[in-house]
Amino acid sequence: MDTFSVDTYKSLYSGCRLCPRDCGKDRKDSFGVCLEPDRLFIARAALHMWEEPCISGESGSGAVFFSGCPLKCVFCQNHEISTSKVGKEISVERLIQIFFELKEKGANNINLVTPTHYIPHIAIAGLIAKEKGLNIPFVYNTSGYEKPESLDLLKDVVSVFLPDFKYLKKETASKYSKAPDYPDVAKKALEKMVSMVGAPVFDKDTGLIKSGVIVRVLVLPEHTNEAIDIIKYLYETYKDDIYISIMSQYTPIPSILPKDKEYDSLRRKITKREYDKVINAALNLGVKNAFFQEGDVCKESFIPSFDYEGV
Ligand code: SF4
């Protein structure tokens, strides 16, 4: 997948192996785990104020929400789009227009949300937009469940990676995302991301990120030890070459959670005590490049409306 052109991008959707699910489906007439065809569907394109300060800044991040998702966590905060219930078909040309419209509205960057299964469309649109003079960074906002060779397609487009690191234990990855390979996959994907964009660089005047990797660790109820182990792994492996964003915003959505008792811990928010435990452990490890969340950020009102704004 080294060379890439408008003529060939569609071929990557036939026998699709873009992500670690390795479905091998021809997305022209069948679906893999992501539930998306070889045509592009998005649910929202608008300024988003709730990312890390170096991404949202004062005027917002230009977030494009892609329909579908290859990972499908049982607790997904964006379940309306990850389950492909919401989405409007657009062309590559329209996606390029949207990038420019977001910049016009004041976006500090183009924030590609759950983009994995649409990498070919994004790579083409991003390259053309840059050729046409789009000069704000592309932020690749992902679950972390990625293939290094697919990320390669974005090497001339994306300068900021914003991956989650969700699980370090196979058991948790299997239970919540049916992806026992997630820990190994996410480690390799992160290694690739850091090799592609290097240590974080910020604008001296605005503080906005220009390039680099920010890894998000969402603390789940009753999983503080796993969150701490993830932070330990990240810090021991990458020291100050990445930022770690430790998130308290887990928002339970009872209607989507499996009824089984083994998922009961997901039916509540995390407590202040749980979050403080993780933060204190990170500080004790010596982590300095970090973002924390303050106040009550676990509200469904922070989940965007997938109402086709900007589409
Ligand atoms: S992108 Fe979708 S169809 Fe392709 S391998 Fe991943 S889940 Fe399967």
Short mmCIF file of C-alpha atoms and ligand atoms in Angstrom, two decimals:
data_model
loop_
_atom_site.label_atom_id
_atom_site.label_comp_id
_atom_site.label_asym_id
_atom_site.label_seq_id
_atom_site.Cartn_x
_atom_site.Cartn_y
_atom_site.Cartn_z
CA MET A 1 0.00 0.00 0.00
CA ASP A 2 2.92 2.35 -0.59
CA THR A 3 1.76 4.14 -3.71
CA PHE A 4 -1.61 5.71 -3.69
CA SER A 5 -3.81 7.56 -6.19
CA VAL A 6 -7.40 8.62 -6.72
CA ASP A 7 -7.74 5.77 -9.21
CA THR A 8 -6.67 3.07 -6.83
CA TYR A 9 -8.18 4.06 -3.50
CA LYS A 10 -11.43 2.18 -4.07
CA SER A 11 -9.54 -1.08 -4.51
CA LEU A 12 -8.60 -0.99 -0.83
CA TYR A 13 -12.25 -1.53 0.03
CA SER A 14 -12.53 -4.78 -1.90
CA GLY A 15 -11.25 -7.64 0.21
CA CYS A 16 -11.01 -5.02 2.96
CA ARG A 17 -8.18 -5.56 5.43
CA LEU A 18 -7.76 -1.93 6.42
CA CYS A 19 -8.02 -2.62 10.14
CA PRO A 20 -7.06 -5.48 12.48
CA ARG A 21 -10.48 -7.12 12.12
CA ASP A 22 -9.16 -8.37 8.75
CA CYS A 23 -12.67 -9.09 7.45
CA GLY A 24 -11.63 -9.55 3.81
CA LYS A 25 -15.11 -8.35 2.71
CA ASP A 26 -15.79 -6.58 -0.54
CA ARG A 27 -17.40 -3.45 0.85
CA LYS A 28 -19.09 -2.78 -2.48
CA ASP A 29 -21.80 -5.27 -1.62
CA SER A 30 -21.13 -6.63 1.87
CA PHE A 31 -20.17 -5.39 5.31
CA GLY A 32 -17.41 -6.19 7.75
CA VAL A 33 -17.39 -5.39 11.47
CA CYS A 34 -17.33 -1.62 10.82
CA LEU A 35 -20.71 -1.94 9.03
CA GLU A 36 -19.72 0.62 6.39
CA PRO A 37 -19.72 0.25 2.61
CA ASP A 38 -17.07 1.51 0.19
CA ARG A 39 -18.95 4.82 0.02
CA LEU A 40 -18.29 7.59 2.48
CA PHE A 41 -20.82 8.32 5.26
CA ILE A 42 -20.48 11.01 7.91
CA ALA A 43 -22.83 12.26 10.65
CA ARG A 44 -21.55 15.69 11.66
CA ALA A 45 -18.90 18.27 10.75
CA ALA A 46 -18.73 21.13 13.23
CA LEU A 47 -16.56 23.04 15.65
CA HIS A 48 -15.95 20.99 18.77
CA MET A 49 -14.89 22.66 22.02
CA TRP A 50 -14.38 19.67 24.30
CA GLU A 51 -11.05 18.21 23.20
CA GLU A 52 -7.76 18.83 25.02
CA PRO A 53 -6.97 22.60 25.23
CA CYS A 54 -4.11 22.33 22.71
CA ILE A 55 -6.57 20.84 20.19
CA SER A 56 -9.76 22.82 20.78
CA GLY A 57 -8.06 26.11 21.61
CA GLU A 58 -10.47 29.03 21.89
CA SER A 59 -12.19 28.69 18.54
CA GLY A 60 -12.63 24.91 18.45
CA SER A 61 -11.49 21.84 16.61
CA GLY A 62 -13.06 21.08 13.23
CA ALA A 63 -14.51 17.67 14.02
CA VAL A 64 -15.69 15.37 11.25
CA PHE A 65 -17.56 12.36 12.66
CA PHE A 66 -17.40 9.31 10.40
CA SER A 67 -20.18 6.72 10.55
CA GLY A 68 -19.35 3.18 11.65
CA CYS A 69 -16.52 1.78 13.76
CA PRO A 70 -14.41 -1.38 13.60
CA LEU A 71 -14.07 -1.71 17.39
CA LYS A 72 -17.61 -1.29 18.76
CA CYS A 73 -17.07 -1.08 22.51
CA VAL A 74 -20.17 -2.04 24.49
CA PHE A 75 -20.11 1.31 26.34
CA CYS A 76 -19.56 3.50 23.25
CA GLN A 77 -20.39 7.16 23.93
CA ASN A 78 -20.94 7.72 20.20
CA HIS A 79 -23.05 4.59 19.74
CA GLU A 80 -25.44 6.26 17.30
CA ILE A 81 -22.68 6.57 14.74
CA SER A 82 -20.48 3.62 15.71
CA THR A 83 -23.41 1.29 15.08
CA SER A 84 -23.98 2.95 11.68
CA LYS A 85 -27.52 4.05 12.55
CA VAL A 86 -26.73 7.60 11.50
CA GLY A 87 -24.84 8.77 8.44
CA LYS A 88 -25.23 10.68 5.21
CA GLU A 89 -23.35 9.74 2.07
CA ILE A 90 -20.95 12.34 0.72
CA SER A 91 -18.31 12.42 -2.03
CA VAL A 92 -14.58 12.95 -1.61
CA GLU A 93 -15.06 16.38 -3.21
CA ARG A 94 -17.65 17.31 -0.58
CA LEU A 95 -15.33 16.11 2.20
CA ILE A 96 -12.63 18.45 0.87
CA GLN A 97 -15.14 21.32 0.84
CA ILE A 98 -16.10 20.50 4.43
CA PHE A 99 -12.44 20.74 5.51
CA PHE A 100 -12.25 24.26 4.05
CA GLU A 101 -15.63 25.27 5.51
CA LEU A 102 -14.47 24.21 8.98
CA LYS A 103 -11.31 26.26 8.57
CA GLU A 104 -13.43 29.26 7.51
CA LYS A 105 -15.48 28.84 10.70
CA GLY A 106 -12.27 29.16 12.74
CA ALA A 107 -11.24 25.53 13.26
CA ASN A 108 -7.72 25.14 14.62
CA ASN A 109 -7.40 21.75 12.95
CA ILE A 110 -9.35 19.06 11.14
CA ASN A 111 -10.27 16.42 13.70
CA LEU A 112 -11.02 13.08 12.02
CA VAL A 113 -13.18 11.15 14.50
CA THR A 114 -13.32 7.33 14.17
CA PRO A 115 -11.63 7.43 10.76
CA THR A 116 -9.99 3.97 10.53
CA HIS A 117 -12.37 2.26 8.11
CA TYR A 118 -12.33 5.31 5.78
CA ILE A 119 -8.55 5.80 5.58
CA PRO A 120 -8.45 5.65 1.73
CA HIS A 121 -11.07 8.40 1.33
CA ILE A 122 -9.38 10.48 4.04
CA ALA A 123 -5.91 10.09 2.57
CA ILE A 124 -7.08 11.26 -0.85
CA ALA A 125 -9.18 14.12 0.49
CA GLY A 126 -6.42 15.24 2.84
CA LEU A 127 -3.76 15.21 0.11
CA ILE A 128 -5.94 17.20 -2.29
CA ALA A 129 -6.96 19.68 0.43
CA LYS A 130 -3.32 20.28 1.32
CA GLU A 131 -2.42 20.76 -2.34
CA LYS A 132 -5.21 23.33 -2.51
CA GLY A 133 -3.70 25.24 0.41
CA LEU A 134 -5.37 23.89 3.57
CA ASN A 135 -2.76 24.75 6.18
CA ILE A 136 -4.16 23.56 9.50
CA PRO A 137 -3.13 20.19 11.01
CA PHE A 138 -5.08 16.99 10.51
CA VAL A 139 -5.74 15.22 13.83
CA TYR A 140 -6.37 11.47 13.62
CA ASN A 141 -8.76 10.70 16.50
CA THR A 142 -8.90 6.92 16.88
CA SER A 143 -9.67 4.00 19.16
CA GLY A 144 -6.05 2.92 18.76
CA TYR A 145 -7.14 -0.28 17.00
CA GLU A 146 -5.12 0.28 13.84
CA LYS A 147 -2.81 -1.46 11.41
CA PRO A 148 0.61 0.20 10.90
CA GLU A 149 0.48 -0.35 7.13
CA SER A 150 -2.89 1.44 6.90
CA LEU A 151 -1.56 4.36 8.97
CA ASP A 152 1.24 4.61 6.39
CA LEU A 153 -1.33 5.86 3.87
CA LEU A 154 -1.69 8.99 6.00
CA LYS A 155 1.98 9.89 6.21
CA ASP A 156 1.66 13.03 4.07
CA VAL A 157 -1.62 14.12 5.62
CA VAL A 158 -1.83 13.58 9.39
CA SER A 159 0.53 15.39 11.76
CA VAL A 160 -1.28 14.79 15.08
CA PHE A 161 -2.41 11.41 16.36
CA LEU A 162 -5.00 11.26 19.15
CA PRO A 163 -5.40 7.54 19.91
CA ASP A 164 -7.15 5.93 22.85
CA PHE A 165 -5.28 3.27 24.76
CA LYS A 166 -8.28 1.38 26.11
CA TYR A 167 -7.10 -1.91 27.54
CA LEU A 168 -3.89 -3.59 28.60
CA LYS A 169 -5.58 -6.88 29.52
CA LYS A 170 -6.83 -9.26 26.84
CA GLU A 171 -9.73 -10.22 29.08
CA THR A 172 -11.02 -6.65 29.31
CA ALA A 173 -10.51 -6.08 25.59
CA SER A 174 -12.41 -9.26 24.85
CA LYS A 175 -15.26 -8.54 27.25
CA TYR A 176 -15.86 -4.92 26.25
CA SER A 177 -14.82 -4.85 22.58
CA LYS A 178 -14.60 -8.48 21.42
CA ALA A 179 -10.99 -7.74 20.52
CA PRO A 180 -8.58 -9.79 22.66
CA ASP A 181 -5.76 -8.68 20.37
CA TYR A 182 -6.36 -5.01 21.26
CA PRO A 183 -3.40 -4.62 23.69
CA ASP A 184 -0.83 -5.95 21.21
CA VAL A 185 -2.43 -4.12 18.27
CA ALA A 186 -2.60 -0.80 20.12
CA LYS A 187 1.04 -1.07 21.23
CA LYS A 188 2.23 -1.57 17.64
CA ALA A 189 -0.08 1.14 16.30
CA LEU A 190 1.20 3.63 18.86
CA GLU A 191 4.81 2.78 18.01
CA LYS A 192 4.00 3.50 14.38
CA MET A 193 2.29 6.81 15.19
CA VAL A 194 5.25 8.06 17.24
CA SER A 195 7.65 7.04 14.47
CA MET A 196 5.53 8.98 11.94
CA VAL A 197 5.17 12.32 13.70
CA GLY A 198 7.76 12.39 16.51
CA ALA A 199 7.62 14.23 19.82
CA PRO A 200 4.91 16.88 20.29
CA VAL A 201 5.49 20.37 18.89
CA PHE A 202 3.29 23.28 19.99
CA ASP A 203 2.81 26.73 18.54
CA LYS A 204 4.77 29.12 20.73
CA ASP A 205 2.12 31.84 20.59
CA THR A 206 -1.15 29.91 20.73
CA GLY A 207 -0.15 26.72 22.56
CA LEU A 208 -1.96 24.68 19.91
CA ILE A 209 -0.43 21.36 18.92
CA LYS A 210 1.20 21.30 15.48
CA SER A 211 2.42 17.68 15.50
CA GLY A 212 2.83 14.75 17.86
CA VAL A 213 0.87 12.10 19.72
CA ILE A 214 -1.58 12.51 22.62
CA VAL A 215 -2.76 9.18 24.05
CA ARG A 216 -6.11 9.11 25.80
CA VAL A 217 -6.73 6.85 28.77
CA LEU A 218 -10.42 6.73 29.69
CA VAL A 219 -10.76 5.55 33.29
CA LEU A 220 -13.57 3.02 33.52
CA PRO A 221 -15.39 2.26 36.80
CA GLU A 222 -13.62 -0.52 38.75
CA HIS A 223 -10.72 -0.51 36.27
CA THR A 224 -8.39 1.96 37.95
CA ASN A 225 -5.55 -0.56 38.23
CA GLU A 226 -5.68 -1.29 34.51
CA ALA A 227 -5.67 2.46 33.76
CA ILE A 228 -2.61 2.86 36.00
CA ASP A 229 -0.88 -0.06 34.28
CA ILE A 230 -1.58 1.55 30.88
CA ILE A 231 -0.11 4.88 32.04
CA LYS A 232 2.92 3.04 33.42
CA TYR A 233 3.43 1.26 30.10
CA LEU A 234 3.06 4.51 28.15
CA TYR A 235 5.43 6.47 30.36
CA GLU A 236 8.09 3.76 30.60
CA THR A 237 8.01 3.25 26.82
CA TYR A 238 7.76 6.84 25.55
CA LYS A 239 8.70 9.12 28.47
CA ASP A 240 8.17 12.71 27.26
CA ASP A 241 7.77 11.80 23.57
CA ILE A 242 4.00 11.65 24.00
CA TYR A 243 1.34 13.41 26.07
CA ILE A 244 -1.09 11.34 28.12
CA SER A 245 -4.66 12.56 28.52
CA ILE A 246 -6.28 10.96 31.57
CA MET A 247 -10.03 11.15 31.17
CA SER A 248 -12.79 10.98 33.77
CA GLN A 249 -15.65 11.55 31.33
CA TYR A 250 -16.97 7.98 31.09
CA THR A 251 -20.74 8.39 30.73
CA PRO A 252 -22.90 5.30 31.29
CA ILE A 253 -25.65 4.84 28.73
CA PRO A 254 -27.80 2.10 30.33
CA SER A 255 -29.92 1.46 27.24
CA ILE A 256 -26.93 0.20 25.20
CA LEU A 257 -25.17 -1.89 27.85
CA PRO A 258 -25.55 -5.69 27.90
CA LYS A 259 -27.97 -6.79 30.61
CA ASP A 260 -25.61 -9.41 32.11
CA LYS A 261 -24.42 -8.81 35.66
CA GLU A 262 -20.78 -8.89 34.58
CA TYR A 263 -21.32 -5.47 32.96
CA ASP A 264 -22.82 -3.88 36.08
CA SER A 265 -19.69 -1.84 36.84
CA LEU A 266 -20.28 0.08 33.59
CA ARG A 267 -23.67 1.31 34.78
CA ARG A 268 -22.19 4.12 36.88
CA LYS A 269 -19.81 7.04 36.47
CA ILE A 270 -16.34 6.83 37.98
CA THR A 271 -15.99 8.33 41.44
CA LYS A 272 -13.73 11.25 42.32
CA ARG A 273 -11.78 8.83 44.49
CA GLU A 274 -11.17 6.48 41.53
CA TYR A 275 -10.02 9.34 39.29
CA ASP A 276 -7.78 10.82 41.98
CA LYS A 277 -6.16 7.42 42.49
CA VAL A 278 -5.20 7.25 38.81
CA ILE A 279 -3.99 10.87 38.72
CA ASN A 280 -1.88 10.39 41.84
CA ALA A 281 -0.35 7.22 40.43
CA ALA A 282 0.57 9.07 37.21
CA LEU A 283 2.17 11.89 39.19
CA ASN A 284 4.08 9.39 41.35
CA LEU A 285 5.40 7.73 38.22
CA GLY A 286 6.83 11.11 37.18
CA VAL A 287 4.43 11.79 34.29
CA LYS A 288 4.61 15.50 33.43
CA ASN A 289 3.24 15.66 29.90
CA ALA A 290 -0.37 15.07 30.83
CA PHE A 291 -3.87 16.46 30.60
CA PHE A 292 -6.41 15.94 33.37
CA GLN A 293 -10.15 16.64 33.42
CA GLU A 294 -11.74 18.82 36.06
CA GLY A 295 -15.32 19.02 37.34
CA ASP A 296 -18.29 16.99 36.15
CA VAL A 297 -17.49 16.13 32.55
CA CYS A 298 -19.50 12.91 32.36
CA LYS A 299 -22.76 14.20 30.98
CA GLU A 300 -24.66 13.00 27.96
CA SER A 301 -24.96 16.69 27.01
CA PHE A 302 -21.26 16.60 26.11
CA ILE A 303 -21.97 13.91 23.53
CA PRO A 304 -22.46 15.68 20.18
CA SER A 305 -25.77 15.59 18.32
CA PHE A 306 -25.42 13.57 15.18
CA ASP A 307 -27.83 15.78 13.30
CA TYR A 308 -25.84 16.22 10.06
CA GLU A 309 -24.72 19.72 11.00
CA GLY A 310 -22.13 20.81 8.45
CA VAL A 311 -22.60 17.73 6.28
S1 SF4 B 1 -12.31 -1.60 7.89
FE1 SF4 B 1 -14.26 -2.64 8.25
S2 SF4 B 1 -14.44 -4.21 6.63
FE2 SF4 B 1 -12.31 -3.48 6.66
S3 SF4 B 1 -11.23 -4.95 7.95
FE3 SF4 B 1 -11.88 -3.26 9.28
S4 SF4 B 1 -13.89 -3.81 10.11
FE4 SF4 B 1 -13.44 -5.17 8.37
#
